[in-house]
PDB file of C-alpha atoms in Angstrom:
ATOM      1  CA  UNK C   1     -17.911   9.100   2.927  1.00 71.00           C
ATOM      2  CA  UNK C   2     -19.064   6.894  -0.209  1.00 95.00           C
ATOM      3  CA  UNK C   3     -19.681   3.255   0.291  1.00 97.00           C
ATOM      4  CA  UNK C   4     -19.850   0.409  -1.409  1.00 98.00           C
ATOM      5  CA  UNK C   5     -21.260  -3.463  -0.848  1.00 98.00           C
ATOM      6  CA  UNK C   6     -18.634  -5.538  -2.337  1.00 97.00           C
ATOM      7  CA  UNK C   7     -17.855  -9.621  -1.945  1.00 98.00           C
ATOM      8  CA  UNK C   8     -19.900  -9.562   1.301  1.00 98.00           C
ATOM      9  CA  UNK C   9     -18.532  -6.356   2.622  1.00 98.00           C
ATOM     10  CA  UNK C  10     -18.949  -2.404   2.815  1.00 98.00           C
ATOM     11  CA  UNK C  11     -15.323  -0.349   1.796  1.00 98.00           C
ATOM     12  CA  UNK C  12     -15.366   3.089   2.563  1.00 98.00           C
ATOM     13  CA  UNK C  13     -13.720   5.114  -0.322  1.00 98.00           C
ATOM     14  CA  UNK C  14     -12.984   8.109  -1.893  1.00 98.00           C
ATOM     15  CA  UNK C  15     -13.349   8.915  -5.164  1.00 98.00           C
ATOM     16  CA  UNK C  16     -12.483  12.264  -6.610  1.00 98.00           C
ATOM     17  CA  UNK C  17     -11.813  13.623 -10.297  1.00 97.00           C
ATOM     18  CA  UNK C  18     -13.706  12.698 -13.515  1.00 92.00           C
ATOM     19  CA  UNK C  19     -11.333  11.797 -16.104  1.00 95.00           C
ATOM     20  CA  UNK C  20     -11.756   8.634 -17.750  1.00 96.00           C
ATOM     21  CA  UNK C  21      -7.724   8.160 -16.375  1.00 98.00           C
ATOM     22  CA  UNK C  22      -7.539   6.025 -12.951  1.00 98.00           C
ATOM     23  CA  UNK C  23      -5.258   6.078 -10.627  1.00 98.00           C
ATOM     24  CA  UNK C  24      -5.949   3.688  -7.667  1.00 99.00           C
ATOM     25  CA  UNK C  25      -3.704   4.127  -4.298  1.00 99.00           C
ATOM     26  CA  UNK C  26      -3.830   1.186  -1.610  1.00 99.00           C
ATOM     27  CA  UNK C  27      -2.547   1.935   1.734  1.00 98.00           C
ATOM     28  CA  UNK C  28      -0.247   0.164   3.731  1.00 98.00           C
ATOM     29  CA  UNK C  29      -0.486  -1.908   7.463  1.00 98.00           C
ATOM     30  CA  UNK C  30      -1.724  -0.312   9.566  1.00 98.00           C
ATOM     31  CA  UNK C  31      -2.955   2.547   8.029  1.00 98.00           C
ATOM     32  CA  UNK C  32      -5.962   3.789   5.961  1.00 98.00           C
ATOM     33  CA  UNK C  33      -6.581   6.006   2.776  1.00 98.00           C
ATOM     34  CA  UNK C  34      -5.864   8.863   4.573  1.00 98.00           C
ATOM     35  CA  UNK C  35      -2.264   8.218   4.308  1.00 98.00           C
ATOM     36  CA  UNK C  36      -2.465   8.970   0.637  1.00 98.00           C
ATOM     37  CA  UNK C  37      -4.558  12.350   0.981  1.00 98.00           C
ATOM     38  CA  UNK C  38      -1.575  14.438  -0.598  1.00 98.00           C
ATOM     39  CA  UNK C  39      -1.703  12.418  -3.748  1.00 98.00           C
ATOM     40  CA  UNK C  40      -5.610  12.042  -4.133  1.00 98.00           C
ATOM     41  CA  UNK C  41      -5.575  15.769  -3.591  1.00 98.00           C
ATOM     42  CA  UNK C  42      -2.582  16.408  -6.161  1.00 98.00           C
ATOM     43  CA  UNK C  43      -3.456  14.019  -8.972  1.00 98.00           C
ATOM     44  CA  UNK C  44      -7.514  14.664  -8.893  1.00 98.00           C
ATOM     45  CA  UNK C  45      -7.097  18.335  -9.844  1.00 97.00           C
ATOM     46  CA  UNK C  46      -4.303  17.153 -12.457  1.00 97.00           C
ATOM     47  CA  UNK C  47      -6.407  14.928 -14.960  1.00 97.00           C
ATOM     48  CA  UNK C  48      -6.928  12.079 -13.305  1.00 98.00           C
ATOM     49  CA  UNK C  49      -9.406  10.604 -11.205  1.00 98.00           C
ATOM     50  CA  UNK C  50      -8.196   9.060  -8.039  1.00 98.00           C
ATOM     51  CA  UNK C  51      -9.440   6.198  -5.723  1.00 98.00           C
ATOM     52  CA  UNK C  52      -8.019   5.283  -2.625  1.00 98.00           C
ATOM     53  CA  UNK C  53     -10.143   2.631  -0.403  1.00 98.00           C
ATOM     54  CA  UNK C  54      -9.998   1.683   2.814  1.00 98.00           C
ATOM     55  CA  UNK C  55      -8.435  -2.408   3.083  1.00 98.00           C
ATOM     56  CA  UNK C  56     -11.071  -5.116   4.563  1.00 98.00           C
ATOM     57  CA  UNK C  57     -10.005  -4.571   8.507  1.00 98.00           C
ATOM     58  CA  UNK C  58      -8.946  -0.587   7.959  1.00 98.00           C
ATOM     59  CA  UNK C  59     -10.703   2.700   8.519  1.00 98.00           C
ATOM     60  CA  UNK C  60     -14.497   2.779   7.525  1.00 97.00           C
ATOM     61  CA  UNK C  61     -14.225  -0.708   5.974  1.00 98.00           C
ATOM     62  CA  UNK C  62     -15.858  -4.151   7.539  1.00 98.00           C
ATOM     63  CA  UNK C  63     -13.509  -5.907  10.006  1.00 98.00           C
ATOM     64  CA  UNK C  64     -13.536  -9.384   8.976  1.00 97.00           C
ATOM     65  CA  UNK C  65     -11.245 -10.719  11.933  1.00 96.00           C
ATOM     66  CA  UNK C  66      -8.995 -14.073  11.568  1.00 98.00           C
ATOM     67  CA  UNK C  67      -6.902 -14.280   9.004  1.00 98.00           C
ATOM     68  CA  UNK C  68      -6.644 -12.033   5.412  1.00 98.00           C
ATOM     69  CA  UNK C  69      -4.527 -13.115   2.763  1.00 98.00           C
ATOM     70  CA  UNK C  70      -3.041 -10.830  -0.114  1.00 98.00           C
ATOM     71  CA  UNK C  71      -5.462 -12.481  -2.694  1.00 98.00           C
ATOM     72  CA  UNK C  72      -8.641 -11.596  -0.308  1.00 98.00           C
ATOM     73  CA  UNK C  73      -7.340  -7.661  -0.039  1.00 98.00           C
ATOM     74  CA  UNK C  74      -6.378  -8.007  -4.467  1.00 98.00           C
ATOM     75  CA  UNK C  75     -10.049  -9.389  -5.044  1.00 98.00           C
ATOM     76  CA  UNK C  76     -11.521  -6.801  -2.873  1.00 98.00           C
ATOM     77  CA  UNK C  77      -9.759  -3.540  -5.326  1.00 98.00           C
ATOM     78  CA  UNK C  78     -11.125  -5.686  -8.323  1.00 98.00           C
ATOM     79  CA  UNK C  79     -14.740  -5.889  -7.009  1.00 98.00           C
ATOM     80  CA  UNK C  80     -14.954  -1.934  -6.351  1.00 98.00           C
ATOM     81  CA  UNK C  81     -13.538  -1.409  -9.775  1.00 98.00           C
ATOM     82  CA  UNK C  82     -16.049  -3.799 -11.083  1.00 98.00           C
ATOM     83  CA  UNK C  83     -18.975  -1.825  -8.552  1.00 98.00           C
ATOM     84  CA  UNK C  84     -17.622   1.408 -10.352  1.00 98.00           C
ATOM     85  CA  UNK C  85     -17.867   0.072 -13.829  1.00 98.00           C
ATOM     86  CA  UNK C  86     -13.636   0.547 -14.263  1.00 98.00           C
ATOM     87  CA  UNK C  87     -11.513  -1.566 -16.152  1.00 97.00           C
ATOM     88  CA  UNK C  88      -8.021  -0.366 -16.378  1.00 98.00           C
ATOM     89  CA  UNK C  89      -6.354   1.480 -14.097  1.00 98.00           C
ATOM     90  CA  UNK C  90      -2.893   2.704 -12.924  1.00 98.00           C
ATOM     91  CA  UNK C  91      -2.510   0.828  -9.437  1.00 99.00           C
ATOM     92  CA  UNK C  92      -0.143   1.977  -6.582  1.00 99.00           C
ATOM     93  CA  UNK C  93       0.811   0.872  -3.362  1.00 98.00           C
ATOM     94  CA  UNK C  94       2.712   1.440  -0.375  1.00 98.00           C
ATOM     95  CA  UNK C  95       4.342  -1.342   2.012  1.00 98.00           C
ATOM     96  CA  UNK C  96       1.321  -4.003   2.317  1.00 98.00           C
ATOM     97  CA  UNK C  97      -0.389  -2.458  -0.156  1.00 98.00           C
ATOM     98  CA  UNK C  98       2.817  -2.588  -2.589  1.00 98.00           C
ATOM     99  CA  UNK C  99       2.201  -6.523  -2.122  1.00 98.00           C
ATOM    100  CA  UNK C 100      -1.289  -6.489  -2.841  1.00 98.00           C
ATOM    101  CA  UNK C 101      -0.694  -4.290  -5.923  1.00 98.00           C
ATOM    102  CA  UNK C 102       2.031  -7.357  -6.814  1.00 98.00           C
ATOM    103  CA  UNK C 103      -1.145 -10.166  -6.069  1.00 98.00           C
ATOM    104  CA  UNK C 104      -3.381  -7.870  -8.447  1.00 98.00           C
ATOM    105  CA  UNK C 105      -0.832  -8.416 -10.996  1.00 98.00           C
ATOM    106  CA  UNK C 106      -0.590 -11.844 -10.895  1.00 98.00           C
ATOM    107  CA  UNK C 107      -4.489 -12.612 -10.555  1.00 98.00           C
ATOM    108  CA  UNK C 108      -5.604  -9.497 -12.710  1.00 98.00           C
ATOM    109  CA  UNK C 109      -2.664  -8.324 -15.265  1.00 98.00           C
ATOM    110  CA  UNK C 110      -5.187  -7.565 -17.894  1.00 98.00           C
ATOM    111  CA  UNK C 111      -6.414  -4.207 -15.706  1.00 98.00           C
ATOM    112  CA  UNK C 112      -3.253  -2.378 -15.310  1.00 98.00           C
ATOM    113  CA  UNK C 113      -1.828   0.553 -17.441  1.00 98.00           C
ATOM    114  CA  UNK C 114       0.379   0.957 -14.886  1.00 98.00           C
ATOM    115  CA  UNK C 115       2.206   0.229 -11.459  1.00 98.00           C
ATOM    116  CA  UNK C 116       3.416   1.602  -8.392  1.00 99.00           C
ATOM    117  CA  UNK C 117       5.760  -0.488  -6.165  1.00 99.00           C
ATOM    118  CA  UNK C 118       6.129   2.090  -2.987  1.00 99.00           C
ATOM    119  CA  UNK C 119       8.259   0.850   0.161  1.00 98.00           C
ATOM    120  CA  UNK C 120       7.171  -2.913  -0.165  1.00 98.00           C
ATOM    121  CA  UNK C 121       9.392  -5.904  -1.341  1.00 96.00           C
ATOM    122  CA  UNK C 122       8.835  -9.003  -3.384  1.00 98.00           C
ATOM    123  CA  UNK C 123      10.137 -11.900  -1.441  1.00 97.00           C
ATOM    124  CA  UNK C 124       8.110 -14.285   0.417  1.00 97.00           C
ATOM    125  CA  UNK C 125       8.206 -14.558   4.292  1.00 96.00           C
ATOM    126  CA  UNK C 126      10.506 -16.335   6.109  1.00 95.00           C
ATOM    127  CA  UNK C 127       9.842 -18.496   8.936  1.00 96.00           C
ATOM    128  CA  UNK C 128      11.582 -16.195  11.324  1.00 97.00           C
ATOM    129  CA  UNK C 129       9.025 -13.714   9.835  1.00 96.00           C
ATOM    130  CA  UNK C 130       6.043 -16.000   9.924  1.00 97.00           C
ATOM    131  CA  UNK C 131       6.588 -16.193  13.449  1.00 98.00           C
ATOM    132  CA  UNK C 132       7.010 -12.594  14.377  1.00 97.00           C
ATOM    133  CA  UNK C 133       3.642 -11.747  12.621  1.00 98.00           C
ATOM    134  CA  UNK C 134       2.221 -13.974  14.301  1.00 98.00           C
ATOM    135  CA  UNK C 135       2.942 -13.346  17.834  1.00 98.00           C
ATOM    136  CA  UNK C 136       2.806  -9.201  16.840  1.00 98.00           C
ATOM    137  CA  UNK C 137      -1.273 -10.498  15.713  1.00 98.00           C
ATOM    138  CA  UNK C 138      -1.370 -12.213  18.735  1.00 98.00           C
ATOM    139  CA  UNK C 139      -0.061  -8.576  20.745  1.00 98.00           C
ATOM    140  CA  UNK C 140      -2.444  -6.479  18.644  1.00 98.00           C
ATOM    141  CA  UNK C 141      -5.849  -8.505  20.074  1.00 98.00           C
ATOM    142  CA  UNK C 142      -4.448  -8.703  23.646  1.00 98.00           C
ATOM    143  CA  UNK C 143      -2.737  -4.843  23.618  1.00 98.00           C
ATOM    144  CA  UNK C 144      -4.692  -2.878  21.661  1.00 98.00           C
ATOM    145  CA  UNK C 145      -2.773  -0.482  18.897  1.00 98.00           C
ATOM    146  CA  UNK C 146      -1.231   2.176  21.178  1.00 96.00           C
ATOM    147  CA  UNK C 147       2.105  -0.012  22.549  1.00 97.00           C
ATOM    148  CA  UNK C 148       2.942  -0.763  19.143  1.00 97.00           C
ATOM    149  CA  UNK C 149       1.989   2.743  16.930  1.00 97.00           C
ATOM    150  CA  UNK C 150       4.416   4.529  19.977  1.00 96.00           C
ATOM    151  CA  UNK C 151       7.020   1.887  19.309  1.00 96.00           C
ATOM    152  CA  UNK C 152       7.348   1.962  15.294  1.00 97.00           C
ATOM    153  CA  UNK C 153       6.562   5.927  14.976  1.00 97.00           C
ATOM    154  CA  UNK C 154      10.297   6.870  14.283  1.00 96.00           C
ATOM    155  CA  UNK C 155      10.498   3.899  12.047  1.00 96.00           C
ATOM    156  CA  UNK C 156       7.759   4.465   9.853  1.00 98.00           C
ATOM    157  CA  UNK C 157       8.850   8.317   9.638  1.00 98.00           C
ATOM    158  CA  UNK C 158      12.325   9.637   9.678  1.00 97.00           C
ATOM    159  CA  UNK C 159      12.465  11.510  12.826  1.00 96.00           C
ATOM    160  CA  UNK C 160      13.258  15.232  10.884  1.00 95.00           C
ATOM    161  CA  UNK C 161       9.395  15.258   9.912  1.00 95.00           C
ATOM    162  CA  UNK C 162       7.886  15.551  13.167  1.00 96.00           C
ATOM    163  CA  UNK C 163       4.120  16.676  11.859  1.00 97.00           C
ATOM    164  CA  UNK C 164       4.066  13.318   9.530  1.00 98.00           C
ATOM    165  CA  UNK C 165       5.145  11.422  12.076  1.00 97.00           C
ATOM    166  CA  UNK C 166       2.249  12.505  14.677  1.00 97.00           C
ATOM    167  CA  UNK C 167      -0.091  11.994  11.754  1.00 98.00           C
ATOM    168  CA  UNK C 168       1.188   8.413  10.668  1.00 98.00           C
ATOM    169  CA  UNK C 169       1.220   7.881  14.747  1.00 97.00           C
ATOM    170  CA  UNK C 170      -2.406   8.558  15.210  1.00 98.00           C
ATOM    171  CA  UNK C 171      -3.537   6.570  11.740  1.00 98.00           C
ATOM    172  CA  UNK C 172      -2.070   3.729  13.797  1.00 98.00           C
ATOM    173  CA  UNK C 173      -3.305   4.181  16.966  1.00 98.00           C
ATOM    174  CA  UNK C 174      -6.864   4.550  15.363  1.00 97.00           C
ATOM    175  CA  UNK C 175      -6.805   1.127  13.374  1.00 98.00           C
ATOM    176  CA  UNK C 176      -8.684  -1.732  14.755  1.00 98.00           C
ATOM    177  CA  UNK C 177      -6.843  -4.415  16.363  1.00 98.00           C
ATOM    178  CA  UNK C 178      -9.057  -6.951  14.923  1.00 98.00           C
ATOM    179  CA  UNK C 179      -8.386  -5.639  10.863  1.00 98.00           C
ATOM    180  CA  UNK C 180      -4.397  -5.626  11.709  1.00 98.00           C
ATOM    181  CA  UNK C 181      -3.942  -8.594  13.313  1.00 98.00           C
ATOM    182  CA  UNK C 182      -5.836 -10.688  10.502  1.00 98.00           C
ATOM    183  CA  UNK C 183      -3.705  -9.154   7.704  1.00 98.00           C
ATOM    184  CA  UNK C 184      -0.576  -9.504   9.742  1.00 98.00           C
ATOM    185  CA  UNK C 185      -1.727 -13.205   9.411  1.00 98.00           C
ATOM    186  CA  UNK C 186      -2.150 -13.156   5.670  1.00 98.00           C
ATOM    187  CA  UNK C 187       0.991 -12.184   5.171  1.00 97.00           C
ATOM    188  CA  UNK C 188       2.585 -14.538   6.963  1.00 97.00           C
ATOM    189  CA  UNK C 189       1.309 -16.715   4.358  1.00 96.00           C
ATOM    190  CA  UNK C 190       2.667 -14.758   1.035  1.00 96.00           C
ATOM    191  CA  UNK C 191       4.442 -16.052  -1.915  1.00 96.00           C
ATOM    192  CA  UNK C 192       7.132 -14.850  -3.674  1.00 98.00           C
ATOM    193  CA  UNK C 193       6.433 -12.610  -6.430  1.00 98.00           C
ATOM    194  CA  UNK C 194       9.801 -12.448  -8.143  1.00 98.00           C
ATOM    195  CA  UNK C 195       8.311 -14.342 -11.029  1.00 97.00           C
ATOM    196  CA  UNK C 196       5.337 -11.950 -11.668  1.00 98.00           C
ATOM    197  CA  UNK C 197       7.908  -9.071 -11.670  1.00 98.00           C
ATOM    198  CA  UNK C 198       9.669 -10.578 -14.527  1.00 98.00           C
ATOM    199  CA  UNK C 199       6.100 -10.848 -16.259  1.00 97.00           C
ATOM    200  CA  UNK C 200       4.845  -7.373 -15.932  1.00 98.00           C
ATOM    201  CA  UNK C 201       4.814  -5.502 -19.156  1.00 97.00           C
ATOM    202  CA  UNK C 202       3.136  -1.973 -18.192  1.00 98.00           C
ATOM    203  CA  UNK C 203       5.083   0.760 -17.380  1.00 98.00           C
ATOM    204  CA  UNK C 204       6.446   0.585 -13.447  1.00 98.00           C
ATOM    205  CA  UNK C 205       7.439   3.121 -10.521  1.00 99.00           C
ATOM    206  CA  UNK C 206       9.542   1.399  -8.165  1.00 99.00           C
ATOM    207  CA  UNK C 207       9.703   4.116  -5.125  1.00 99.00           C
ATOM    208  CA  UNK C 208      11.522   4.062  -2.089  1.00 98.00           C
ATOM    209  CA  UNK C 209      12.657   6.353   1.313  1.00 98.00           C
ATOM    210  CA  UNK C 210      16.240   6.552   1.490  1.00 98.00           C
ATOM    211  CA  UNK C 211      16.460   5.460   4.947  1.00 98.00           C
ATOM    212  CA  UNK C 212      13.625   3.537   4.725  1.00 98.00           C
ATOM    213  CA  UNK C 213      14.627   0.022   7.649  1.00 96.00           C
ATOM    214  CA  UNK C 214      11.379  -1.978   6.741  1.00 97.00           C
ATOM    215  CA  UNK C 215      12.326  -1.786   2.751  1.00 97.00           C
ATOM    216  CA  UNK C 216      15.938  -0.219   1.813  1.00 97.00           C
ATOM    217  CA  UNK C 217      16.765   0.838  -1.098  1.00 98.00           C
ATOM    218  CA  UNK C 218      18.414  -3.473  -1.958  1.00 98.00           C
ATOM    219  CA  UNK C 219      14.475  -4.483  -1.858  1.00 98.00           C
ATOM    220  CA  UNK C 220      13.859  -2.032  -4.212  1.00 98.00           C
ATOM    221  CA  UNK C 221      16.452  -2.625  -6.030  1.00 98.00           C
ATOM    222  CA  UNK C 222      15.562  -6.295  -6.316  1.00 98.00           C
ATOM    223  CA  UNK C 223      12.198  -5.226  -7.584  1.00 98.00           C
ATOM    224  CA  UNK C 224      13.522  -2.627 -10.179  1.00 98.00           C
ATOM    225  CA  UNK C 225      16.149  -5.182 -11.764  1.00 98.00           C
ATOM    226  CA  UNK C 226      13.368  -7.867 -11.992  1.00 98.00           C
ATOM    227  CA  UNK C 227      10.242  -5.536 -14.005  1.00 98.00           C
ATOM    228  CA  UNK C 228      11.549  -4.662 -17.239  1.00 97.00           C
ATOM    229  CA  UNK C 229      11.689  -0.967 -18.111  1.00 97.00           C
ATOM    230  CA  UNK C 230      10.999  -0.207 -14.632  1.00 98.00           C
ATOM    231  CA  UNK C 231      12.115   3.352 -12.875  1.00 98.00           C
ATOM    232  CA  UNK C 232      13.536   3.188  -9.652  1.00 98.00           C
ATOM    233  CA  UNK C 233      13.443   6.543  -7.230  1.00 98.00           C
ATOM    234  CA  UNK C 234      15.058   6.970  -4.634  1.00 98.00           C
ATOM    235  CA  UNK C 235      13.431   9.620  -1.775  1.00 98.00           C
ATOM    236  CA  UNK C 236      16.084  11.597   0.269  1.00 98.00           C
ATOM    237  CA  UNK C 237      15.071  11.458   3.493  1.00 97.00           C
ATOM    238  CA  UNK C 238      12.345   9.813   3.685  1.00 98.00           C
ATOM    239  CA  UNK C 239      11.868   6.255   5.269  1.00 98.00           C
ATOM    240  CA  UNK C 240       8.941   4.218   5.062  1.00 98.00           C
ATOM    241  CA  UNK C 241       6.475   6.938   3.896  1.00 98.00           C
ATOM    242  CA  UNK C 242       7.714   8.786   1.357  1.00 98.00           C
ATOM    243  CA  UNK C 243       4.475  10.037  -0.007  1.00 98.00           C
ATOM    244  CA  UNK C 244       3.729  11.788   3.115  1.00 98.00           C
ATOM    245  CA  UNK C 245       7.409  12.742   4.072  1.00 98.00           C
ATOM    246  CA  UNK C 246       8.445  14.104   0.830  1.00 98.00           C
ATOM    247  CA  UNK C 247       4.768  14.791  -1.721  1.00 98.00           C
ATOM    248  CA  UNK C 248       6.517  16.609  -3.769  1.00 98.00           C
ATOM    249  CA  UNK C 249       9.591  14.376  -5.066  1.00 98.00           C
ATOM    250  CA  UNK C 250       6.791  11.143  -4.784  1.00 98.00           C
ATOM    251  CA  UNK C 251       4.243  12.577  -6.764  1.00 98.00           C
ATOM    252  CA  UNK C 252       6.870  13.948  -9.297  1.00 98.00           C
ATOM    253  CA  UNK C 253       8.348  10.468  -9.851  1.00 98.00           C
ATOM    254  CA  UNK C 254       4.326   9.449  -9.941  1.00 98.00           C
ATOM    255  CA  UNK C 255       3.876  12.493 -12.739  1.00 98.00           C
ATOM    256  CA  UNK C 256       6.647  10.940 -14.635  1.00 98.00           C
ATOM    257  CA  UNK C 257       5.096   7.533 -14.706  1.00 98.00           C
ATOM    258  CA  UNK C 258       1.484   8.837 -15.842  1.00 98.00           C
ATOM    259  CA  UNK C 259       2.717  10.295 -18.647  1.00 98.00           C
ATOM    260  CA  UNK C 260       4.481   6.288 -19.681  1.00 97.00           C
ATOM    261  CA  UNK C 261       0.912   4.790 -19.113  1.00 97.00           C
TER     262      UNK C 261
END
């Protein structure tokens, strides 16, 4: 594991390939970098060099309990780019980490070649929503992981991919209550990033499970119509992991992209 000290906290990352061509992956809730292990894998052998980190909260990184908000998790990618002496990169990210990639272009539009919008959406939270992140926080400190990783399993993987799903099950059993429940918080609290869609001008992967029931296909959509010049995919058979569920198709349509940026 490498490790690095950044805005008062240690992120466990990897790090693999040497080209001078980045391609930074952030994982989604409640996950870690692991989750992206067939596209670190794929891409750092294929001319790039590929970072995936774990999220304040996740995996080998601090838990900062309480509350996380997107900008927090954005300023936390730009301060191990900074660590690493990187400047522009091509930034991806699934679910959660689709919305921080969306925060990072807002707050930091001047470091991307390129974007990756993977099973997330755009819109801001409803109160309905605020609520239910809220009390599902609230579930995660009293409960523990296990209720809730057994409950969303077939959700976060179509049921046909039985060997992802055990994998995506125990990523979820594994995360810390404390690092979940404080980014379920922050993003309670997100805006609306319609208008920085309309404002990015590098090229853009918009990526999505066909029978994905956190994000279908209309939030992609959304996204795709909003970022001009975009590409939108969409993954048969996949739901809300298509890099794990189908690598091949995802890291085609990510292949595709690279060669835009």
């Amino acid at each position: 594991m490498t490790t690095a000290s950044v805005n008062g906290i240690s992120i466990g990352y990897d790090d693999e390939g040497t080209s001078d061509d980045v391609l930074v992956l952030v994982h989604g809730h409640p996950f870690d970098r692991t989750m992206w292990r067939p596209q670190v894998e794929h891409f750092s052998t294929n001319g790039w060099r590929v970072i995936a980190a774990d999220l304040r909260g996740y995996g080998e990184t601090t838990v900062v309990p309480g509350s996380t908000p997107l900008d927090v998790f954005a300023a936390d990618i730009a301060g191990l780019l900074d660590h690493l002496g990187i400047r522009k990169v091509v930034l991806g990210g699934l679910s959660m980490g689709g919305q921080i990639v969306m925060e990072f272009a807002r707050t930091f539009p001047e470091r991307l070649r390129g974007l990756i919008l993977a099973a997330t959406f755009a819109q801001a939270e409803t109160e309905d929503g605020r609520r239910n992140r809220n009390d599902m926080a609230d579930r995660l400190l009293r409960e523990g992981m296990s209720g809730y990783a057994t409950e969303v399993k077939w959700k976060m993987v179509a049921p046909h991919n039985p060997e992802v799903g055990e994998f995506v099950a125990g990523l979820m059993h594994d995360a810390p209550p404390e690092g979940a429940a404080a980014a379920l918080r922050g993003r309670a609290e997100r805006p609306d990033y319609t208008e920085t869609l309309t404002g990015i001008t590098v090229p853009t992967l918009v990526i999505v499970g066909s029978d994905d029931e956190y994000t279908p296909v209309s939030a992609a959509e959304y996204m795709s119509e909003r970022v001009p010049g975009s590409t939108l995919v969409v993954v048969d058979g996949a739901a809300h992991m298509p890099n794990l569920e189908r690598p091949a198709l995802f890291n085609k349509a990510v292949e595709d992209l690279l060669a835009q940026t």
